[in-house]
Coordinates of C-alpha atoms and ligand atoms in Angstrom, one line a residue:
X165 CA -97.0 68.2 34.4
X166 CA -93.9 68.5 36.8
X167 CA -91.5 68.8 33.8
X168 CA -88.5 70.3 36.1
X169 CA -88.9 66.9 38.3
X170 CA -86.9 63.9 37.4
X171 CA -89.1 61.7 39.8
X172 CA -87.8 58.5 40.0
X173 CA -86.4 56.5 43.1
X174 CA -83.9 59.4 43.7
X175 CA -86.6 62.7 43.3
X176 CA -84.6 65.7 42.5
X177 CA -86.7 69.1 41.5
X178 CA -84.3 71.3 39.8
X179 CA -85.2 75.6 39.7
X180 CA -84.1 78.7 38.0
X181 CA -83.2 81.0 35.0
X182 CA -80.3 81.4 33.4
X183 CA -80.1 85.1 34.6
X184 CA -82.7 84.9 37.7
X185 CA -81.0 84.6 41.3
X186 CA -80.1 81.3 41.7
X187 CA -79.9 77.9 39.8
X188 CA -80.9 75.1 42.5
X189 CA -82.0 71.7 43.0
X190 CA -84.4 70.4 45.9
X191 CA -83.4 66.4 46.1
X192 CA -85.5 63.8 48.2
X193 CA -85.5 60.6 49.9
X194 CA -81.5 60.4 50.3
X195 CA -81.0 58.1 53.5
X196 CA -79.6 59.4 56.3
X197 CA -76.3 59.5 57.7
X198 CA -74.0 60.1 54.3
X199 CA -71.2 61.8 54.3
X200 CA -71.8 65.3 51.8
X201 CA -69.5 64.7 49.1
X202 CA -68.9 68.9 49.2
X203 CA -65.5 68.9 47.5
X204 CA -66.3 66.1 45.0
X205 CA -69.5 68.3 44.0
X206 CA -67.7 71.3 44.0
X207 CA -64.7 70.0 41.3
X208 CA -67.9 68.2 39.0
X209 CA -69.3 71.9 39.2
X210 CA -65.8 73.3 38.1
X211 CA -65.6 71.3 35.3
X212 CA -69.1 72.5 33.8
X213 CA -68.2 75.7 34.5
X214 CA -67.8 78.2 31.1
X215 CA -64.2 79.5 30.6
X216 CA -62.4 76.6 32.3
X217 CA -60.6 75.4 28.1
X218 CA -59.7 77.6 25.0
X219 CA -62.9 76.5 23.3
X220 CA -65.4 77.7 26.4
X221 CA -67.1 80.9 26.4
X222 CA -65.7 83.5 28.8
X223 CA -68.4 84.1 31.8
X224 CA -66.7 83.5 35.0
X225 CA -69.4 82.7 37.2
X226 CA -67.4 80.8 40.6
X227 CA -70.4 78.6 40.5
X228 CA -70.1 78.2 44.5
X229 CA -72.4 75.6 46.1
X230 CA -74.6 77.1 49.0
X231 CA -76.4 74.6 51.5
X232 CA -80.1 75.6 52.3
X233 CA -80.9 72.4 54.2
X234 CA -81.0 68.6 54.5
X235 CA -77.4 68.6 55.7
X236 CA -76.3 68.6 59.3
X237 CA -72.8 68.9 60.4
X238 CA -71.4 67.9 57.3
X239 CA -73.8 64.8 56.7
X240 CA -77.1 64.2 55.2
X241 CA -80.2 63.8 57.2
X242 CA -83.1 62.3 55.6
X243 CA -84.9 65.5 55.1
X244 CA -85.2 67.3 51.5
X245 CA -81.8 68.8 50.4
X246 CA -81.9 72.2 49.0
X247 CA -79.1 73.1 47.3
X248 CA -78.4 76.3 45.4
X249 CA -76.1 79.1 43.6
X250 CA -76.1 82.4 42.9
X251 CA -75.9 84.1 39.6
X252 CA -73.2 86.3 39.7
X253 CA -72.3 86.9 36.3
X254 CA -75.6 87.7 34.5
X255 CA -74.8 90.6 32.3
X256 CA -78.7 91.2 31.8
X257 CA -78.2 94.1 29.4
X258 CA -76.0 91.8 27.2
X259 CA -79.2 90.3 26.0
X260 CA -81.2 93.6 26.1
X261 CA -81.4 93.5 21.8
X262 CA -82.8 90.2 22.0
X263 CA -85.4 90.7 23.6
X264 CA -88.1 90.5 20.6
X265 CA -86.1 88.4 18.3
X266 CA -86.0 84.4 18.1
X267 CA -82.3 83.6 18.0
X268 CA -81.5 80.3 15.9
X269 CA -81.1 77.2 16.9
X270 CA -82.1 78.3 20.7
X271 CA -85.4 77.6 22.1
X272 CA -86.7 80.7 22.0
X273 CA -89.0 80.5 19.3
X274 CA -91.0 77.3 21.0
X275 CA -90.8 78.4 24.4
X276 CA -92.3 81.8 23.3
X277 CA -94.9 79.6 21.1
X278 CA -95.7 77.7 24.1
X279 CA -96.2 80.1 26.6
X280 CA -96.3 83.5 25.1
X281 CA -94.1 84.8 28.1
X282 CA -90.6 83.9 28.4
X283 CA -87.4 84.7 29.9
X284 CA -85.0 85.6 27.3
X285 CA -81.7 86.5 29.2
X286 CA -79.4 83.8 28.4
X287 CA -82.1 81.2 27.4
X288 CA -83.8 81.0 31.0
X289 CA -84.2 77.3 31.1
X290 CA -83.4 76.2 28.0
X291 CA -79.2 77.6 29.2
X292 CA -76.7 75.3 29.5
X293 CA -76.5 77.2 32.9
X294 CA -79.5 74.7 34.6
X295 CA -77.6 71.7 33.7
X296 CA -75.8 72.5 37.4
X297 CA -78.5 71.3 39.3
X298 CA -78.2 67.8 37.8
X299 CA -74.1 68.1 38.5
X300 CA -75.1 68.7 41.9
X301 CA -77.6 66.1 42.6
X302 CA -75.8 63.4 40.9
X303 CA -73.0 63.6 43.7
X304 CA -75.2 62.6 46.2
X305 CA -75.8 58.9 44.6
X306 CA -71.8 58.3 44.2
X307 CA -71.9 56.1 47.2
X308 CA -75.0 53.7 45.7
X309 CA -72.8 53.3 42.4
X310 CA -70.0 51.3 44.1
X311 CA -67.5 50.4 42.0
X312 CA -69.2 51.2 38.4
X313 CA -66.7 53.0 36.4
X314 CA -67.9 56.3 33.9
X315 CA -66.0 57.3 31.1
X316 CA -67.5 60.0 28.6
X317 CA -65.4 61.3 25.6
X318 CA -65.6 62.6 22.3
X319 CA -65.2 60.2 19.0
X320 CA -66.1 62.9 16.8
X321 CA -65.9 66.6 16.2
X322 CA -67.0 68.2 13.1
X323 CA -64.8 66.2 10.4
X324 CA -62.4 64.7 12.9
X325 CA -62.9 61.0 14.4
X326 CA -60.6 59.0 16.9
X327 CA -58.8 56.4 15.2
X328 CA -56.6 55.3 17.9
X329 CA -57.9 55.5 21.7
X330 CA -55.1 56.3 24.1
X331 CA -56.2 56.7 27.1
X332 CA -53.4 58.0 29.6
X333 CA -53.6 61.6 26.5
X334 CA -55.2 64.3 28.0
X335 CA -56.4 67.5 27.6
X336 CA -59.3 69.9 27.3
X337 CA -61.8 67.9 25.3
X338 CA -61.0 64.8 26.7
X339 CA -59.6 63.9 23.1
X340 CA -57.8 60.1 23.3
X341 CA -56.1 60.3 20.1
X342 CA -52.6 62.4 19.9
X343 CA -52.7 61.5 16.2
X344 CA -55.0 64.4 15.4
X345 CA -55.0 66.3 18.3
X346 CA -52.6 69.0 16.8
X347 CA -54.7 69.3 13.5
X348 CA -58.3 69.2 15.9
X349 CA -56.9 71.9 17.7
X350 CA -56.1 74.0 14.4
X351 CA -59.7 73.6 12.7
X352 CA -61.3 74.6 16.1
X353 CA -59.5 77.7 16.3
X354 CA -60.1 78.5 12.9
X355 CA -63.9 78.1 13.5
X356 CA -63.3 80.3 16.6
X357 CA -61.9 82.8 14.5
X358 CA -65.0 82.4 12.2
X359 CA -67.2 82.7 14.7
X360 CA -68.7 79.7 14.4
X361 CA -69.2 76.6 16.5
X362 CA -69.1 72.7 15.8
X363 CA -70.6 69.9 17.1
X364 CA -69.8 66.2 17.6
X365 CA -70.2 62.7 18.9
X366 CA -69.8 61.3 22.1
X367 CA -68.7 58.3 23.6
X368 CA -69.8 56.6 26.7
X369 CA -68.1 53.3 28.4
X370 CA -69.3 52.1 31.6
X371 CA -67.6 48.8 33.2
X372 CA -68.3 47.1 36.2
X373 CA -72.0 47.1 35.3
X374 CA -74.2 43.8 36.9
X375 CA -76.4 42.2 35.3
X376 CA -80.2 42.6 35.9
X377 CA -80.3 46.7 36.1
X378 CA -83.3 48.2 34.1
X379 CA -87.1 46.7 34.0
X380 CA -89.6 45.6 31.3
X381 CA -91.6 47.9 29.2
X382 CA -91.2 51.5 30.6
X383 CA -88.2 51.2 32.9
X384 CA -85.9 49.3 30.4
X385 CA -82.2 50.4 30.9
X386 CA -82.1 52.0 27.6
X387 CA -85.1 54.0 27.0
X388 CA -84.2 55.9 30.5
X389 CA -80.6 56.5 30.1
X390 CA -81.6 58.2 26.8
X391 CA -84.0 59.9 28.1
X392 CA -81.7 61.2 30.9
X393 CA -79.2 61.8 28.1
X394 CA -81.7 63.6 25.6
X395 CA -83.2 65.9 28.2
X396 CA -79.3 67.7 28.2
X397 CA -79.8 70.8 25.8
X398 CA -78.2 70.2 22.2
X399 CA -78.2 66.2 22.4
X400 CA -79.7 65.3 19.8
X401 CA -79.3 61.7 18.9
X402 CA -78.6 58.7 20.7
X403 CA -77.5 55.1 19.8
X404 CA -76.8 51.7 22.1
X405 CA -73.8 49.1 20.9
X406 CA -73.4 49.0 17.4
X407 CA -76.2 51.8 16.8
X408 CA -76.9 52.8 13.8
X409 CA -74.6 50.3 12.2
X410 CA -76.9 47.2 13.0
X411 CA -79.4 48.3 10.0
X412 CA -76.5 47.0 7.8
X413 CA -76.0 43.6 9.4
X414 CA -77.4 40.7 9.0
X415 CA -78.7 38.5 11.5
X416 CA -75.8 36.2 12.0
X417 CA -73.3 39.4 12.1
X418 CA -75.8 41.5 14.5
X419 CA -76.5 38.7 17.3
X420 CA -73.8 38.3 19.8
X421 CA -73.3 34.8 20.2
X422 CA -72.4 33.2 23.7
X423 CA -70.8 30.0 25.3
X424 CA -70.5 28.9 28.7
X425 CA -67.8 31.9 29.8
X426 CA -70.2 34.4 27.8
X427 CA -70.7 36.8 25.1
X428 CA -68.5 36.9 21.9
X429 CA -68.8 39.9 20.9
X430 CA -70.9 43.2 22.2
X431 CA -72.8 44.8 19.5
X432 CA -75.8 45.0 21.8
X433 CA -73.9 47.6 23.9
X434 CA -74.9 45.8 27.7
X435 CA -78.3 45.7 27.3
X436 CA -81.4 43.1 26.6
X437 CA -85.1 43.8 26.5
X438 CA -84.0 47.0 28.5
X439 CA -82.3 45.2 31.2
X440 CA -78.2 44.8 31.3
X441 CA -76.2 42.1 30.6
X442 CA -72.8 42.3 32.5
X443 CA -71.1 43.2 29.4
X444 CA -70.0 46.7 29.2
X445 CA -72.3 49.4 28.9
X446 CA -71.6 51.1 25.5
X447 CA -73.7 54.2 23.6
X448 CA -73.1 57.4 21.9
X449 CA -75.2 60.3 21.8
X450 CA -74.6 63.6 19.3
X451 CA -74.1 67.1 20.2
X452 CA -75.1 70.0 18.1
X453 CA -73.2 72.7 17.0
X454 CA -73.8 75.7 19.6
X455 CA -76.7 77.4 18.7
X456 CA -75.1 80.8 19.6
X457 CA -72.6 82.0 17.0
X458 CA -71.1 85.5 15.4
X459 CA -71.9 85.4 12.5
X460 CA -75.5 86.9 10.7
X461 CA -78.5 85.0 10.1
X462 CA -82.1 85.0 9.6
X463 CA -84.8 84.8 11.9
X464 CA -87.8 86.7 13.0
X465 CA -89.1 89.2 15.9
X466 CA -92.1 88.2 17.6
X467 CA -94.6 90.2 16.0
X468 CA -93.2 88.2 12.7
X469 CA -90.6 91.2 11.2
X470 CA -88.1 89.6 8.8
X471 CA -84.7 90.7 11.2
X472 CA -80.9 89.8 10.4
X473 CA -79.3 88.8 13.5
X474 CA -75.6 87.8 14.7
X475 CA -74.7 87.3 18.4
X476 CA -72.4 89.5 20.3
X477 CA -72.1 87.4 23.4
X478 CA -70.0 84.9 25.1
X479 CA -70.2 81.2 23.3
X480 CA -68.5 78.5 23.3
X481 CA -67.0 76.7 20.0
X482 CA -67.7 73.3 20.9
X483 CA -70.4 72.9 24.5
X484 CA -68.8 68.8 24.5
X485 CA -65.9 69.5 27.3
X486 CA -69.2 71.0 29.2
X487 CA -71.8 68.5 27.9
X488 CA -69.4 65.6 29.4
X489 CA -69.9 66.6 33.1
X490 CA -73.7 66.6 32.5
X491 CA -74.0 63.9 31.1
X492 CA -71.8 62.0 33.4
X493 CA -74.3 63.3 36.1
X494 CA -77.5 62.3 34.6
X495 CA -75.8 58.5 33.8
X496 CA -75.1 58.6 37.3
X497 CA -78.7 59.3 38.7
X498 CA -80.2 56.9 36.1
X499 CA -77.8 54.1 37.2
X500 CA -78.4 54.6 40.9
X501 CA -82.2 54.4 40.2
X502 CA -82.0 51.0 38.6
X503 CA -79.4 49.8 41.3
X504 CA -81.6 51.0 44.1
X505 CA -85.1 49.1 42.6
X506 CA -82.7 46.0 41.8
X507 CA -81.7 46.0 45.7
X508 CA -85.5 46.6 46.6
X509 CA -86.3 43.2 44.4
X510 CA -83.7 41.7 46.0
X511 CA -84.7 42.6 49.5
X512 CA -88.1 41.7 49.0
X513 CA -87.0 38.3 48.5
X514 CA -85.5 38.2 52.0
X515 CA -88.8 37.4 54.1
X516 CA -88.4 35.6 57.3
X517 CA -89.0 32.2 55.7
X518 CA -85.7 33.1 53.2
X519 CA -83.6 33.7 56.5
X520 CA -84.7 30.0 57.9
X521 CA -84.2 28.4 54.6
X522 CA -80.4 29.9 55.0
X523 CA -80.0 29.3 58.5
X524 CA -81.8 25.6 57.5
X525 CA -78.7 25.4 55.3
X526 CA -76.0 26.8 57.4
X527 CA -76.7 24.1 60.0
X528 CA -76.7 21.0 57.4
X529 CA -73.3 22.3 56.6
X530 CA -72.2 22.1 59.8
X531 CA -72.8 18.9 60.5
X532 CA -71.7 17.7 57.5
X533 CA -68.3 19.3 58.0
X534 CA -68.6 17.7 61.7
X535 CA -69.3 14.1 60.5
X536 CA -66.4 14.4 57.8
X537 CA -64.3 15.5 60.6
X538 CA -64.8 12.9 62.9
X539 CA -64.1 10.3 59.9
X540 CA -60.7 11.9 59.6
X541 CA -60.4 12.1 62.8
X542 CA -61.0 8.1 63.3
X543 CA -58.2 7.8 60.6
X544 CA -56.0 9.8 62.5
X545 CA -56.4 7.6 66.3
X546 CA -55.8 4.8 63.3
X547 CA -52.6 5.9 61.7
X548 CA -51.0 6.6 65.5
X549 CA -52.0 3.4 67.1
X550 CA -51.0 1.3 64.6
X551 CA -47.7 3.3 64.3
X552 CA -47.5 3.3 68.3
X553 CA -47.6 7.2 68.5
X554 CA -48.8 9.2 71.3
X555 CA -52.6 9.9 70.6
X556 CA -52.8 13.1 72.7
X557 CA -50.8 16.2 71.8
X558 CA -51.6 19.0 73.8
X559 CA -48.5 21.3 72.0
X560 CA -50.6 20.5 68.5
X561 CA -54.1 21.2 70.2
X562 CA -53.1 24.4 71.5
X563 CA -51.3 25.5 68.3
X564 CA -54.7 24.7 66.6
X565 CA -56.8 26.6 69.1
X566 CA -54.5 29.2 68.6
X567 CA -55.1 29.9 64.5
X568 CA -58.9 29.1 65.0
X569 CA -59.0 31.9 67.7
X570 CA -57.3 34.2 65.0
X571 CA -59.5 33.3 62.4
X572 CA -62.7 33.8 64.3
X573 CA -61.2 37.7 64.8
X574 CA -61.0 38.0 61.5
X575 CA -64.5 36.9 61.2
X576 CA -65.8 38.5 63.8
X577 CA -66.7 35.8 66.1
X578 CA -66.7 36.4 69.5
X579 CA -63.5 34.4 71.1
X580 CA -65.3 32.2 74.0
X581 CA -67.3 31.1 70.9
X582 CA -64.4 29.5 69.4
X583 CA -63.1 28.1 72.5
X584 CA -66.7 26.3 73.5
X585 CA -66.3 24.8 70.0
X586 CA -63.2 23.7 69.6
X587 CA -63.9 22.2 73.1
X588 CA -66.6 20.5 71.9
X589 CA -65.3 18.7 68.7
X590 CA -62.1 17.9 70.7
X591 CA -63.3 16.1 73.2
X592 CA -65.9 14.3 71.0
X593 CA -63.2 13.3 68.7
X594 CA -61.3 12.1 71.5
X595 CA -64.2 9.8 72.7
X596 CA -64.4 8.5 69.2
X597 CA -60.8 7.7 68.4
Ligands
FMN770 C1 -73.7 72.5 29.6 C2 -74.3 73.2 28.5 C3 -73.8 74.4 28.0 C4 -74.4 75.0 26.9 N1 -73.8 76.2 26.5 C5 -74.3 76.8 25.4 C6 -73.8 78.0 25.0 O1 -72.8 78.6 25.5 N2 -74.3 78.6 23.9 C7 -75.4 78.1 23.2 O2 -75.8 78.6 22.2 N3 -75.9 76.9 23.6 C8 -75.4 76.3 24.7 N4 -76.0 75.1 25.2 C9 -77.1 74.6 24.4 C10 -78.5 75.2 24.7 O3 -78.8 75.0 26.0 C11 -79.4 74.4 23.8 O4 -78.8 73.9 22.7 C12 -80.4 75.3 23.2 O5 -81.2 76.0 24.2 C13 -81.4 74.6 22.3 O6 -81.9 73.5 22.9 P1 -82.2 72.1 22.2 O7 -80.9 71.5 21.8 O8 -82.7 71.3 23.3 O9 -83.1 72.3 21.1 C14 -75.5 74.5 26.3 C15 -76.0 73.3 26.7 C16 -75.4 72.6 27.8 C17 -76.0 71.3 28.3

């Protein structure tokens, strides 16, 4: 099974360990021609990066983005993209003690189970660290997701939960309410000081959504943007609009209820029978505590010795700060999926015969507006012979031909165009006054 592909409209392949060479992401069918979004990918990268708040482990890998191929003086062009970066910082012997043991709460122990042969410097595969490939393939569909606007943040960590969103407070953990910021701040650095970690809950609020993204059955919105979401390491839960919650409502209280203008209320979070509404796209996922922590535990070595075991590396107290970036990434290549299929329905609508039926359409108009033009325009001859004005005005004809030459710029219609039909209708209406 091609586990490491996330193979949908926008292939992307991602490679590498933890502490091998390189972590890198091979991405296909991206069209031709787009500008590579190098600094935009570079600052997403940044703010995955470990050490960048108080509450982030301290490796200081630069996490610099090198270009294999697939981009061509500073654009894309159609080919496979291979993108990659080095592991600087892999402290190998750091993790030389673990190399029999199963640490808690990390995949070793299943990975191990599975294929009796794993890479156990910084979790391999199972680290935080390949979540960079998805950072960096997710920058190359910014241009499909318009004007769609992401926001990720926390609504929980460990016992604390936003009361009161304020969005223009910022800092580290992308915490919105200064109520308890202060207090947050002080029960994290006491489980620092523990050596300890926390987890949490995440919030995430996409506007700007249109209607009709996501398909029946096994493309439904949902089921792939929790997918995306569950496949991060330590996400462990997920839940659309009113989650959770809805098993306490009753029917009346749980349906959202609509007139003309639309929905009342949103406790279906955007989406239908998998496919989104228009109203805001709402769901929360969880984030365990991190799995690494100093303090001892129990576990076992791989020949199955009872072992006490605390870790001595870098962790960080709360992964959400670095979960948010990731997450944001995988949102962003689920989204583009669905818009991309949406404009393949769409254009598969547009057969020749769909172009005639407009055209068809187009011309009715025309003459419409022609034959309600020349009825005015009979009004007009009217009104000025009856009030013994002068029925040709050359100033007023010119001023005319003037504006519709402006507006055809605007529109992009060539002037000689205008001219042959204002002509036209000018000296018909003449004939006919
Ligand atoms: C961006 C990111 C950073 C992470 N950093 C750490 C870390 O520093 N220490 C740790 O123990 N786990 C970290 N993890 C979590 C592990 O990858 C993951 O929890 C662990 O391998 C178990 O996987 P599971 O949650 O899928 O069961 C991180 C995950 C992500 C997505």
């Amino acid at each position: 099974m091609k586990s490491n592909s996330f193979e949908k409209y926008y292939g992307i392949t991602t490679f590498g360990e933890s502490h091998g060479k390189v972590i890198g992401v091979v991405i296909e069918d991206v069209k031709p021609g787009i500008k590579f979004p190098l600094e935009k990918i570079q600052s997403a990268l940044d703010k995955r990066r470990p050490g960048v708040g108080t509450f982030s482990s301290t490796r200081k890998e630069k996490d610099e983005l090198q270009v294999l191929s697939g981009i061509f003086e500073g654009k894309t062009t159609g080919m496979p993209i291979c993108l990659l970066i080095y592991n600087k910082d892999s402290h190998s012997q750091d993790y030389e003690h673990l190399k029999d043991l199963f640490r808690p709460g990390h995949a070793d122990f299943s990975y191990f189970k599975k294929f009796k042969i794993y890479d156990h410097r910084g979790g391999g595969r199972a680290s935080g660290r390949e979540t960079i490939s998805r950072v960096v393939a997710s920058g190359l569909v910014e241009n499909i997701l318009e004007d769609i606007n992401i926001k990720i943040y926390p609504v929980k960590i460990g016992k604390f939960e936003v009361t009161e969103i304020d969005n223009s407070f910022q800092n580290e953990l992308s915490w919105h309410d200064k109520t308890n910021y202060e207090n947050l701040i002080e029960y994290l650095n006491n489980i620092k000081n523990e050596g300890n970690s926390i987890g949490g809950i995440v919030e995430v609020k996409i506007k700007n959504i249109p209607t009709g993204l996501g398909d029946p059955v096994f493309e439904k919105l949902d089921a792939n943007l929790a997918k995306a979401t569950l496949s991060i390491g330590a996400v462990k839960g997920i839940e659309f609009g009113y989650g959770f919650e809805l098993a306490a409502l009753k029917g009346n209280e749980a349906n959202d209820a609509m007139d003309k203008d639309g929905f009342f209320t949103n406790y279906h979070g955007g989406i239908l029978g998998g496919i989104s509404t228009g109203n805001d796209l709402i769901f929360r996922f969880v984030v365990k505590p991190t799995s690494s922590i100093n303090i001892t535990q129990k576990t076992v070595t791989k020949d199955n010795k009872e072992v006490e075991f605390k870790s001595h590396g870098r962790h960080d107290t709360c992964i959400i700060p670095r979960i948010i970036p990731v997450a944001m990434a995988m949102i962003k290549l689920v989204l583009a999926d669905a818009l991309s299929y949406q404009k393949l329905i769409a254009g598969k609508k547009l057969q020749l015969t769909d172009y005639r039926e407009a055209i068809n359409k187009i011309d009715e108009d025309i003459l419409i507006a022609i034959g309600r033009r020349q009825k005015i325009s009979k009004l007009v001859g009217k009104f000025k012979r009856e009030n013994k004005l002068q029925i040709e005005n050359k100033d007023r004809e010119e001023e005319l031909l003037a504006k519709l030459k402006q507006k055809g710029k605007l529109w992009n219609i060539d002037k000689s165009l205008v001219v042959d039909i204002w002509n036209i209708i000018i000296s018909e209406s003449k004939k006919r006054q």
